[in-house]
Amino acid sequence: MTSDNKAVPRHVAIVMDGNGRWAKKRFLPRFFGHKQGVDALVKVVQACIDREIGYLTVFAFSSENWKRPSDEVSGLMGLVLAAVSRYLARMGAMGVRIRIVGDREAVSEKLRNAWNEAEALTQHNTKLTLSVAFNYGGRWDIVQACKAAMAAGVPPDQLSEAKLSEFMAMSYAPDPDLFIRTGGEVRISNFLLWQVAYTEFVFSDCLWPEFGEAQLDAAISAFRDRDRRFGGVKDAGGSLSAA
Ligand code: FPP
């Protein structure tokens, strides 16, 4: 379930788009945009903690990003490894719990080990759960959940939306309340398809390396102005009842 929008969103999901364009504008290789993107992410993690947002989920590498030039893919892998070793202790001290969502089979053993270490070291932290979607796709998630439900012996007549949700990669988190995409494109790009059924969307022209507290606050403010009905209707007093 998602929360109402009286307070801050409990769960914010972000597509961090625009790193390449940020670098190109400065005549720098795309890699520098991704590097700057990591710094923007660290700042946004702190901003989420300050605003008592419980869950932040970011799209770091999609199932489709393997189609990029091999030097960009290997650059991103190296960058993520470097970011884990550079920021893990700091994230731990900030009270961040790190979780990785996505298909880990295709990534290198080195990166898999780094993910496992990050998850193990931060597993007792409670301030913010940072889910990093890596080699993730919304369609992949739905298929893996179906496979897992079948492997667990769930009979077809017992398979409901609630039951399948238990097998989704992010079953530990409430559905996102707010979905932000930077970089000016207006699409989901196979991010959390199942989980965004009633999520509020905010699309920003800001390139991800330039995204910070002010842009986060603007998105939260837009979210608060939305009328969330979850398919129901509101009575004169503003209470929600089923349609
Ligand atoms: C999209 O910008 C961004 C990505 C594909 C990568 C985002 C990854 C990070 C910021 C690193 C995350 C690191 C950790 C440790 C979680 P783009 O390249 O599509 O930009 P463009 O649309 O301007 O070309």
PDB file of N, CA and C and ligand atoms in Angstrom, residues 16-22 30 34 37-38 41 58-61 65 68 72 76 79-80 83-84 115 132 208, ligand 1:
ATOM      1  N   MET A  16      17.395   8.438 -12.357  1.00  0.00           N
ATOM      2  CA  MET A  16      18.438   9.477 -12.328  1.00  0.00           C
ATOM      3  C   MET A  16      18.948   9.714 -13.750  1.00  0.00           C
ATOM      4  N   ASP A  17      18.169  10.416 -14.552  1.00  0.00           N
ATOM      5  CA  ASP A  17      18.511  10.549 -15.973  1.00  0.00           C
ATOM      6  C   ASP A  17      19.184  11.898 -16.248  1.00  0.00           C
ATOM      7  N   GLY A  18      20.050  11.899 -17.243  1.00  0.00           N
ATOM      8  CA  GLY A  18      20.648  13.157 -17.695  1.00  0.00           C
ATOM      9  C   GLY A  18      22.128  13.292 -17.409  1.00  0.00           C
ATOM     10  N   ASN A  19      22.745  12.231 -16.901  1.00  0.00           N
ATOM     11  CA  ASN A  19      24.183  12.313 -16.600  1.00  0.00           C
ATOM     12  C   ASN A  19      25.017  12.563 -17.860  1.00  0.00           C
ATOM     13  N   GLY A  20      24.665  11.834 -18.915  1.00  0.00           N
ATOM     14  CA  GLY A  20      25.430  11.955 -20.162  1.00  0.00           C
ATOM     15  C   GLY A  20      25.332  13.367 -20.727  1.00  0.00           C
ATOM     16  N   ARG A  21      24.113  13.926 -20.728  1.00  0.00           N
ATOM     17  CA  ARG A  21      23.927  15.281 -21.269  1.00  0.00           C
ATOM     18  C   ARG A  21      24.637  16.325 -20.412  1.00  0.00           C
ATOM     19  N   TRP A  22      24.621  16.088 -19.101  1.00  0.00           N
ATOM     20  CA  TRP A  22      25.322  17.012 -18.192  1.00  0.00           C
ATOM     21  C   TRP A  22      26.806  17.075 -18.577  1.00  0.00           C
ATOM     22  N   ARG A  30      31.050  11.032 -21.027  1.00  0.00           N
ATOM     23  CA  ARG A  30      29.830  10.698 -20.296  1.00  0.00           C
ATOM     24  C   ARG A  30      30.126  10.173 -18.891  1.00  0.00           C
ATOM     25  N   HIS A  34      28.248  10.450 -14.933  1.00  0.00           N
ATOM     26  CA  HIS A  34      27.843   9.403 -13.991  1.00  0.00           C
ATOM     27  C   HIS A  34      28.539   9.602 -12.636  1.00  0.00           C
ATOM     28  N   GLY A  37      26.893  12.105 -10.904  1.00  0.00           N
ATOM     29  CA  GLY A  37      25.599  11.541 -10.502  1.00  0.00           C
ATOM     30  C   GLY A  37      25.674  10.815  -9.175  1.00  0.00           C
ATOM     31  N   VAL A  38      26.801  10.178  -8.912  1.00  0.00           N
ATOM     32  CA  VAL A  38      26.970   9.500  -7.622  1.00  0.00           C
ATOM     33  C   VAL A  38      26.975  10.545  -6.497  1.00  0.00           C
ATOM     34  N   LEU A  41      23.585  11.690  -5.795  1.00  0.00           N
ATOM     35  CA  LEU A  41      22.828  10.673  -5.054  1.00  0.00           C
ATOM     36  C   LEU A  41      23.145  10.741  -3.562  1.00  0.00           C
ATOM     37  N   VAL A  58      16.508   3.944  -6.270  1.00  0.00           N
ATOM     38  CA  VAL A  58      17.070   4.607  -7.452  1.00  0.00           C
ATOM     39  C   VAL A  58      17.392   3.589  -8.539  1.00  0.00           C
ATOM     40  N   PHE A  59      17.196   4.045  -9.783  1.00  0.00           N
ATOM     41  CA  PHE A  59      17.465   3.191 -10.943  1.00  0.00           C
ATOM     42  C   PHE A  59      18.906   3.460 -11.373  1.00  0.00           C
ATOM     43  N   ALA A  60      19.822   2.575 -11.012  1.00  0.00           N
ATOM     44  CA  ALA A  60      21.235   2.809 -11.301  1.00  0.00           C
ATOM     45  C   ALA A  60      21.676   2.139 -12.597  1.00  0.00           C
ATOM     46  N   PHE A  61      21.037   1.002 -12.926  1.00  0.00           N
ATOM     47  CA  PHE A  61      21.428   0.296 -14.160  1.00  0.00           C
ATOM     48  C   PHE A  61      20.270  -0.610 -14.548  1.00  0.00           C
ATOM     49  N   ASN A  65      20.382  -1.411 -20.082  1.00  0.00           N
ATOM     50  CA  ASN A  65      21.599  -0.592 -20.194  1.00  0.00           C
ATOM     51  C   ASN A  65      22.806  -1.365 -20.724  1.00  0.00           C
ATOM     52  N   ARG A  68      24.397  -0.303 -24.047  1.00  0.00           N
ATOM     53  CA  ARG A  68      25.285   0.861 -24.223  1.00  0.00           C
ATOM     54  C   ARG A  68      26.676   0.410 -24.656  1.00  0.00           C
ATOM     55  N   GLU A  72      31.258   2.302 -21.771  1.00  0.00           N
ATOM     56  CA  GLU A  72      30.382   2.989 -20.813  1.00  0.00           C
ATOM     57  C   GLU A  72      29.870   1.989 -19.760  1.00  0.00           C
ATOM     58  N   LEU A  76      30.638   2.241 -15.839  1.00  0.00           N
ATOM     59  CA  LEU A  76      29.592   2.305 -14.810  1.00  0.00           C
ATOM     60  C   LEU A  76      29.822   1.253 -13.731  1.00  0.00           C
ATOM     61  N   LEU A  79      32.615   2.400 -11.611  1.00  0.00           N
ATOM     62  CA  LEU A  79      32.195   3.542 -10.805  1.00  0.00           C
ATOM     63  C   LEU A  79      31.393   3.078  -9.583  1.00  0.00           C
ATOM     64  N   VAL A  80      30.515   2.112  -9.818  1.00  0.00           N
ATOM     65  CA  VAL A  80      29.683   1.619  -8.716  1.00  0.00           C
ATOM     66  C   VAL A  80      30.564   0.925  -7.673  1.00  0.00           C
ATOM     67  N   ALA A  83      32.263   3.548  -5.810  1.00  0.00           N
ATOM     68  CA  ALA A  83      31.328   4.278  -4.938  1.00  0.00           C
ATOM     69  C   ALA A  83      31.037   3.475  -3.668  1.00  0.00           C
ATOM     70  N   VAL A  84      30.926   2.156  -3.823  1.00  0.00           N
ATOM     71  CA  VAL A  84      30.664   1.333  -2.635  1.00  0.00           C
ATOM     72  C   VAL A  84      31.837   1.461  -1.670  1.00  0.00           C
ATOM     73  N   TRP A 115      28.141  -5.826  -3.321  1.00  0.00           N
ATOM     74  CA  TRP A 115      26.731  -5.660  -2.956  1.00  0.00           C
ATOM     75  C   TRP A 115      26.429  -6.429  -1.671  1.00  0.00           C
ATOM     76  N   VAL A 132      18.979   0.083  -4.409  1.00  0.00           N
ATOM     77  CA  VAL A 132      19.650   0.391  -5.661  1.00  0.00           C
ATOM     78  C   VAL A 132      19.205  -0.652  -6.687  1.00  0.00           C
ATOM     79  N   TRP A 208      20.260  14.976 -13.805  1.00  0.00           N
ATOM     80  CA  TRP A 208      20.455  14.377 -12.482  1.00  0.00           C
ATOM     81  C   TRP A 208      21.629  14.973 -11.681  1.00  0.00           C
TER      82      TRP A 208
HETATM   83  C1  FPP B   1      21.080   7.851 -16.842  1.00  0.00           C
HETATM   84  O1  FPP B   1      21.722   8.954 -17.454  1.00  0.00           O
HETATM   85  C2  FPP B   1      21.905   7.349 -15.758  1.00  0.00           C
HETATM   86  C3  FPP B   1      22.392   6.082 -15.675  1.00  0.00           C
HETATM   87  C4  FPP B   1      22.147   5.057 -16.696  1.00  0.00           C
HETATM   88  C5  FPP B   1      23.271   5.679 -14.569  1.00  0.00           C
HETATM   89  C6  FPP B   1      22.917   6.218 -13.221  1.00  0.00           C
HETATM   90  C7  FPP B   1      23.897   5.720 -12.265  1.00  0.00           C
HETATM   91  C8  FPP B   1      24.466   6.433 -11.283  1.00  0.00           C
HETATM   92  C9  FPP B   1      24.172   7.847 -10.998  1.00  0.00           C
HETATM   93  C10 FPP B   1      25.475   5.738 -10.421  1.00  0.00           C
HETATM   94  C11 FPP B   1      24.781   5.125  -9.240  1.00  0.00           C
HETATM   95  C12 FPP B   1      25.776   4.567  -8.312  1.00  0.00           C
HETATM   96  C13 FPP B   1      25.496   3.862  -7.189  1.00  0.00           C
HETATM   97  C14 FPP B   1      26.582   3.420  -6.324  1.00  0.00           C
HETATM   98  C15 FPP B   1      24.116   3.533  -6.815  1.00  0.00           C
HETATM   99  P1  FPP B   1      22.056   8.864 -19.018  1.00  0.00           P
HETATM  100  O2  FPP B   1      23.409   8.280 -19.176  1.00  0.00           O
HETATM  101  O3  FPP B   1      20.980   8.109 -19.733  1.00  0.00           O
HETATM  102  O4  FPP B   1      22.056  10.378 -19.402  1.00  0.00           O
HETATM  103  P2  FPP B   1      21.603  10.999 -20.811  1.00  0.00           P
HETATM  104  O5  FPP B   1      20.145  10.704 -20.971  1.00  0.00           O
HETATM  105  O6  FPP B   1      21.889  12.446 -20.635  1.00  0.00           O
HETATM  106  O7  FPP B   1      22.445  10.351 -21.867  1.00  0.00           O
END
